[in-house]
GROMACS .gro file of N, CA and C in nm:
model
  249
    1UNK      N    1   0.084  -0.117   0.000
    1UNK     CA    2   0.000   0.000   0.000
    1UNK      C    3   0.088   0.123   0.000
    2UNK      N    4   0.050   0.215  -0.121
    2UNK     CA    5   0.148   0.306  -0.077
    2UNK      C    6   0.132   0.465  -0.097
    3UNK      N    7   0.080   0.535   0.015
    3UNK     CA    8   0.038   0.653   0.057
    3UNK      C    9   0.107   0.760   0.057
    4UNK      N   10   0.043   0.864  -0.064
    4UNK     CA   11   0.100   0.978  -0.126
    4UNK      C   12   0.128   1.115  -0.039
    5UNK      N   13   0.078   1.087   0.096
    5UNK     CA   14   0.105   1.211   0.170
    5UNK      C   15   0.119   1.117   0.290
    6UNK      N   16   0.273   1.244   0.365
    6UNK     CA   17   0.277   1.194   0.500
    6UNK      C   18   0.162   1.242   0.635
    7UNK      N   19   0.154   1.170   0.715
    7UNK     CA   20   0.085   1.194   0.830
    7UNK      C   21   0.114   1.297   0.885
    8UNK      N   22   0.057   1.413   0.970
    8UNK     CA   23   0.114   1.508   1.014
    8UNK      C   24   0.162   1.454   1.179
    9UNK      N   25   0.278   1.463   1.240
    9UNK     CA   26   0.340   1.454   1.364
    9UNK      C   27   0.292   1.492   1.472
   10UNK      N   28   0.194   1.360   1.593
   10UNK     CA   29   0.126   1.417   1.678
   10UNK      C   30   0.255   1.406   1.826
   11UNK      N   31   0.211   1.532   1.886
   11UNK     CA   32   0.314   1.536   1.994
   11UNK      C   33   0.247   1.444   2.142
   12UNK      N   34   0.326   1.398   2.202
   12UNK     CA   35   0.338   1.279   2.303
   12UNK      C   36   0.400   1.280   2.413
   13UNK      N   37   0.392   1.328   2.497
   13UNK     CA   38   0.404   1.375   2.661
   13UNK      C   39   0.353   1.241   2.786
   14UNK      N   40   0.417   1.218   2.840
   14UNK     CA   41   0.433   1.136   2.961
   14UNK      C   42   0.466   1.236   3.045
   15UNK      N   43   0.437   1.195   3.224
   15UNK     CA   44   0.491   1.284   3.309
   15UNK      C   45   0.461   1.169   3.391
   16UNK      N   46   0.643   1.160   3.413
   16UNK     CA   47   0.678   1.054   3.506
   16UNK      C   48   0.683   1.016   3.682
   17UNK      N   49   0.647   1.151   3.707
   17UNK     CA   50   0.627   1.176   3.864
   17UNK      C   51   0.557   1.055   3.955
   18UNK      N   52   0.435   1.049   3.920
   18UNK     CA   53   0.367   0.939   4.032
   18UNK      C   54   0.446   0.853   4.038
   19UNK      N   55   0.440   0.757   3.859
   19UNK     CA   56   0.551   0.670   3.839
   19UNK      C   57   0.689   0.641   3.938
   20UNK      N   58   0.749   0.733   3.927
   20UNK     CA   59   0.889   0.771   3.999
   20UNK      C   60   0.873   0.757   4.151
   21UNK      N   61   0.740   0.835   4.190
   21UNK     CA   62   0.724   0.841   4.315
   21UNK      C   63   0.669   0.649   4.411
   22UNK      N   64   0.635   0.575   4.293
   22UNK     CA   65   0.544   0.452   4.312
   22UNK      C   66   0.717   0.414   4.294
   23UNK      N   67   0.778   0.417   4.238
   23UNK     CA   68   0.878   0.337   4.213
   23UNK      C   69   0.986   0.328   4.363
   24UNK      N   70   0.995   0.456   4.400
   24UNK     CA   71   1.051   0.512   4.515
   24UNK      C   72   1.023   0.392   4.631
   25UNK      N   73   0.902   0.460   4.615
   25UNK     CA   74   0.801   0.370   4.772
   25UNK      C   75   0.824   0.232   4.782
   26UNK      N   76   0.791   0.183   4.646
   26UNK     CA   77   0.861  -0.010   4.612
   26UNK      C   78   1.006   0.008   4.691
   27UNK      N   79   1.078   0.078   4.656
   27UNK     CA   80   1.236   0.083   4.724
   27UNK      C   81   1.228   0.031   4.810
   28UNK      N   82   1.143   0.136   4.881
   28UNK     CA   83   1.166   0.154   5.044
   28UNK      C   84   1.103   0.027   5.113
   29UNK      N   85   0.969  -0.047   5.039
   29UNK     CA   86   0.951  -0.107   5.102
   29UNK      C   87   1.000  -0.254   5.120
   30UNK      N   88   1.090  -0.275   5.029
   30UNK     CA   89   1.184  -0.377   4.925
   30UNK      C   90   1.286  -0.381   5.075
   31UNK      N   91   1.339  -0.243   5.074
   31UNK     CA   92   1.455  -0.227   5.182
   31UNK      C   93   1.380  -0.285   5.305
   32UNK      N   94   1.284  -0.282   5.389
   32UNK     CA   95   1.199  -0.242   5.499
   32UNK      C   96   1.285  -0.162   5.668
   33UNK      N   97   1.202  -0.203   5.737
   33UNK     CA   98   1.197  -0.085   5.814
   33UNK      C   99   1.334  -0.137   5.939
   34UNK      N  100   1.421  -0.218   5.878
   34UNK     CA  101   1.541  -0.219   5.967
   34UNK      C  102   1.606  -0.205   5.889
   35UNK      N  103   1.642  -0.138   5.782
   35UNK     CA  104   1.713  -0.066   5.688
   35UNK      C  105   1.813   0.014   5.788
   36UNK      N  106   1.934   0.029   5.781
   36UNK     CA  107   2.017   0.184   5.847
   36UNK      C  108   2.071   0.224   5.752
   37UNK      N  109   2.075   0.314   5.656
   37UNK     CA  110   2.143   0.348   5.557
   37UNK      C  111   2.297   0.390   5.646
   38UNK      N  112   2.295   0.448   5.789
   38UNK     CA  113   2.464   0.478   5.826
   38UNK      C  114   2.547   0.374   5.849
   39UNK      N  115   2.466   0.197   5.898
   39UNK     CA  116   2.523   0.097   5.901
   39UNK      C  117   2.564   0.032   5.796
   40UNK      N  118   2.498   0.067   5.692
   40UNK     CA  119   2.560   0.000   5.537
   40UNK      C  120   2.653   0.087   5.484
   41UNK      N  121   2.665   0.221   5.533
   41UNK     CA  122   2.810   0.318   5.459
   41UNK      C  123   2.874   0.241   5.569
   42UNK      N  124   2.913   0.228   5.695
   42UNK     CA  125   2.965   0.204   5.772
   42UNK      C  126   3.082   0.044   5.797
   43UNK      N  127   2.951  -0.023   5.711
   43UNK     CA  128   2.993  -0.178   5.659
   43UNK      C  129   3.093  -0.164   5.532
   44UNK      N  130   3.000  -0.092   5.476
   44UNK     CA  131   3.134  -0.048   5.325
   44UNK      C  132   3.232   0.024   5.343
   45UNK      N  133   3.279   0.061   5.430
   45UNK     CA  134   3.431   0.167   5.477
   45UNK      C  135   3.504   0.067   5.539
   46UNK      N  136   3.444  -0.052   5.640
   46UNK     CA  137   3.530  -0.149   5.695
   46UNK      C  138   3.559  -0.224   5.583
   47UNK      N  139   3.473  -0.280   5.469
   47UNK     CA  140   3.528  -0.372   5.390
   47UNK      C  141   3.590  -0.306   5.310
   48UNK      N  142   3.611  -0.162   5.277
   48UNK     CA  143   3.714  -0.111   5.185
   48UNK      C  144   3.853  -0.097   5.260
   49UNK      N  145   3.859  -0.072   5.393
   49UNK     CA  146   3.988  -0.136   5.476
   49UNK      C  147   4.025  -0.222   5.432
   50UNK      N  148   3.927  -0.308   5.445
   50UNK     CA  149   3.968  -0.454   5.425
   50UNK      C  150   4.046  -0.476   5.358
   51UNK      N  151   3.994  -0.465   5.212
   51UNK     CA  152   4.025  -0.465   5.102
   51UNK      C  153   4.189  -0.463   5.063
   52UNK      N  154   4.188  -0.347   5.066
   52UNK     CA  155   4.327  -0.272   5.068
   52UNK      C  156   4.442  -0.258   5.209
   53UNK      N  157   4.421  -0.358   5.271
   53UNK     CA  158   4.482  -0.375   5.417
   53UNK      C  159   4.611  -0.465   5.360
   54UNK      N  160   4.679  -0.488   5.440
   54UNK     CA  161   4.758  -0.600   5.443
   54UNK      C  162   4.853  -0.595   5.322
   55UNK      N  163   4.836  -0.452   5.175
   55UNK     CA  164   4.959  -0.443   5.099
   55UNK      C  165   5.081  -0.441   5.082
   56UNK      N  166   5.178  -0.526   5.000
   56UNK     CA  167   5.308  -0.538   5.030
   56UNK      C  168   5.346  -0.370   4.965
   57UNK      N  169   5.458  -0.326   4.976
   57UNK     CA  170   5.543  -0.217   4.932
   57UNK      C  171   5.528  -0.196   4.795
   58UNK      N  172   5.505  -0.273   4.703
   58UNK     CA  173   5.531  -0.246   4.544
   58UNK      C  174   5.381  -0.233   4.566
   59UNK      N  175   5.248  -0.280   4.604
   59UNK     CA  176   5.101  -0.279   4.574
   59UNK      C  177   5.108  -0.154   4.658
   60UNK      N  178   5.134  -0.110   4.743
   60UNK     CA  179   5.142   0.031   4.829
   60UNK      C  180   5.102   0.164   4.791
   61UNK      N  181   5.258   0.171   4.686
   61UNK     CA  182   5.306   0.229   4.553
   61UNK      C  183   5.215   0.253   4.447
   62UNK      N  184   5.136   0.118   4.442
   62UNK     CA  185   5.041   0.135   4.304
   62UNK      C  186   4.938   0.178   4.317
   63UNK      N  187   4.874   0.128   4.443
   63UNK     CA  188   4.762   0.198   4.489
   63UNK      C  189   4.776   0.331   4.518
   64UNK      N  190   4.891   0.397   4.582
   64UNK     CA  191   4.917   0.531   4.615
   64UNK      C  192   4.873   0.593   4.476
   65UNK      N  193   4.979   0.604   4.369
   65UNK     CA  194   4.971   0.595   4.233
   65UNK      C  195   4.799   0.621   4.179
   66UNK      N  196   4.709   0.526   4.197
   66UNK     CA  197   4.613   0.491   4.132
   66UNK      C  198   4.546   0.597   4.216
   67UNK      N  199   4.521   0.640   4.397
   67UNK     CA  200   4.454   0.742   4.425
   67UNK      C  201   4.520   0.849   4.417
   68UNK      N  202   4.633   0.905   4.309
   68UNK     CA  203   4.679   1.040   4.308
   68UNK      C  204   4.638   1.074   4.169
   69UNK      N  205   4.636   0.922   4.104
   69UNK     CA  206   4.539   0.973   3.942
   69UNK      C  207   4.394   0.964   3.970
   70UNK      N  208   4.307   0.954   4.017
   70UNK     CA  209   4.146   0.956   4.071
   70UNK      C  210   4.136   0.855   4.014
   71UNK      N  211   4.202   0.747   3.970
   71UNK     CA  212   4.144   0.635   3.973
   71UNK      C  213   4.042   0.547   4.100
   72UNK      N  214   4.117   0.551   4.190
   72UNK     CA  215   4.090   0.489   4.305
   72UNK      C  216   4.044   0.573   4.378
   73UNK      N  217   3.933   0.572   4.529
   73UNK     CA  218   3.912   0.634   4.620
   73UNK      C  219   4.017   0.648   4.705
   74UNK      N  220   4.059   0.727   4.782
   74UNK     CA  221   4.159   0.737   4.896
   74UNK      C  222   4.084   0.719   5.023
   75UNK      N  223   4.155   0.704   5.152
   75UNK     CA  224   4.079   0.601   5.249
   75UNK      C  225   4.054   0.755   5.331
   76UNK      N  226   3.997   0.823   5.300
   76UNK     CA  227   3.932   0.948   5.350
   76UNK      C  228   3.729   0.954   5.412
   77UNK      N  229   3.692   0.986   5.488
   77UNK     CA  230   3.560   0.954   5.458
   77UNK      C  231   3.480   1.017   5.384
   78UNK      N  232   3.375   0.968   5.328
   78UNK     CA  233   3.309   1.040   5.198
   78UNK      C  234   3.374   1.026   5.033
   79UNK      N  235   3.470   0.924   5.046
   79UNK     CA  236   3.579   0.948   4.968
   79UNK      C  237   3.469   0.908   4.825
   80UNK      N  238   3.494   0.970   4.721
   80UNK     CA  239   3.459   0.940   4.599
   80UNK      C  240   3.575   0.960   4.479
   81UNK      N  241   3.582   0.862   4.389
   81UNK     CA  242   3.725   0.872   4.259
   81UNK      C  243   3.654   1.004   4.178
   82UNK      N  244   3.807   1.085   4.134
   82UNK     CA  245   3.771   1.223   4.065
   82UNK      C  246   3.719   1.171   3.916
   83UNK      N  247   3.706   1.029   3.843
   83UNK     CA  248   3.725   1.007   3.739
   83UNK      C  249   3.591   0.933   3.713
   0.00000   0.00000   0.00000
């Protein structure tokens, strides 16, 4: 079939708010109510110790290295990589 004029372009708007807001609430209730969001940063700063604990002298070096290029986080709190 083949039609000699195009269709004219109808415009199409969503507004994602409730959505977003329903999506939110699922979060929270997914997480529930013994959630600590300061005990899970808190858990993730000990296991990033962890992590990086116990390096010999040459891994030291590299890691130093890797948080002076923002590769890596530095063991600061709040720490986030510049990259």
């Amino acid at each position: 079939m083949c039609q000699d004029h195009e269709a004219p372009l109808t415009s199409f708007t969503i507004d994602l708010t409730l959505e977003e807001a329903r999506r939110r609430a699922e979060v929270m209730a997914a997480l529930g109510p013994d959630w600590d969001p300061v005990e899970v940063i808190r858990g993730e700063d000990e296991a990033y110790a962890l992590l990086y604990s116990g390096l010999d002298e040459e891994q030291r070096r590299t890691y130093d290295a890797l948080v002076a290029a923002g590769v890596l986080t530095g063991e600061e709190p709040g720490r986030a990589a510049s990259h």
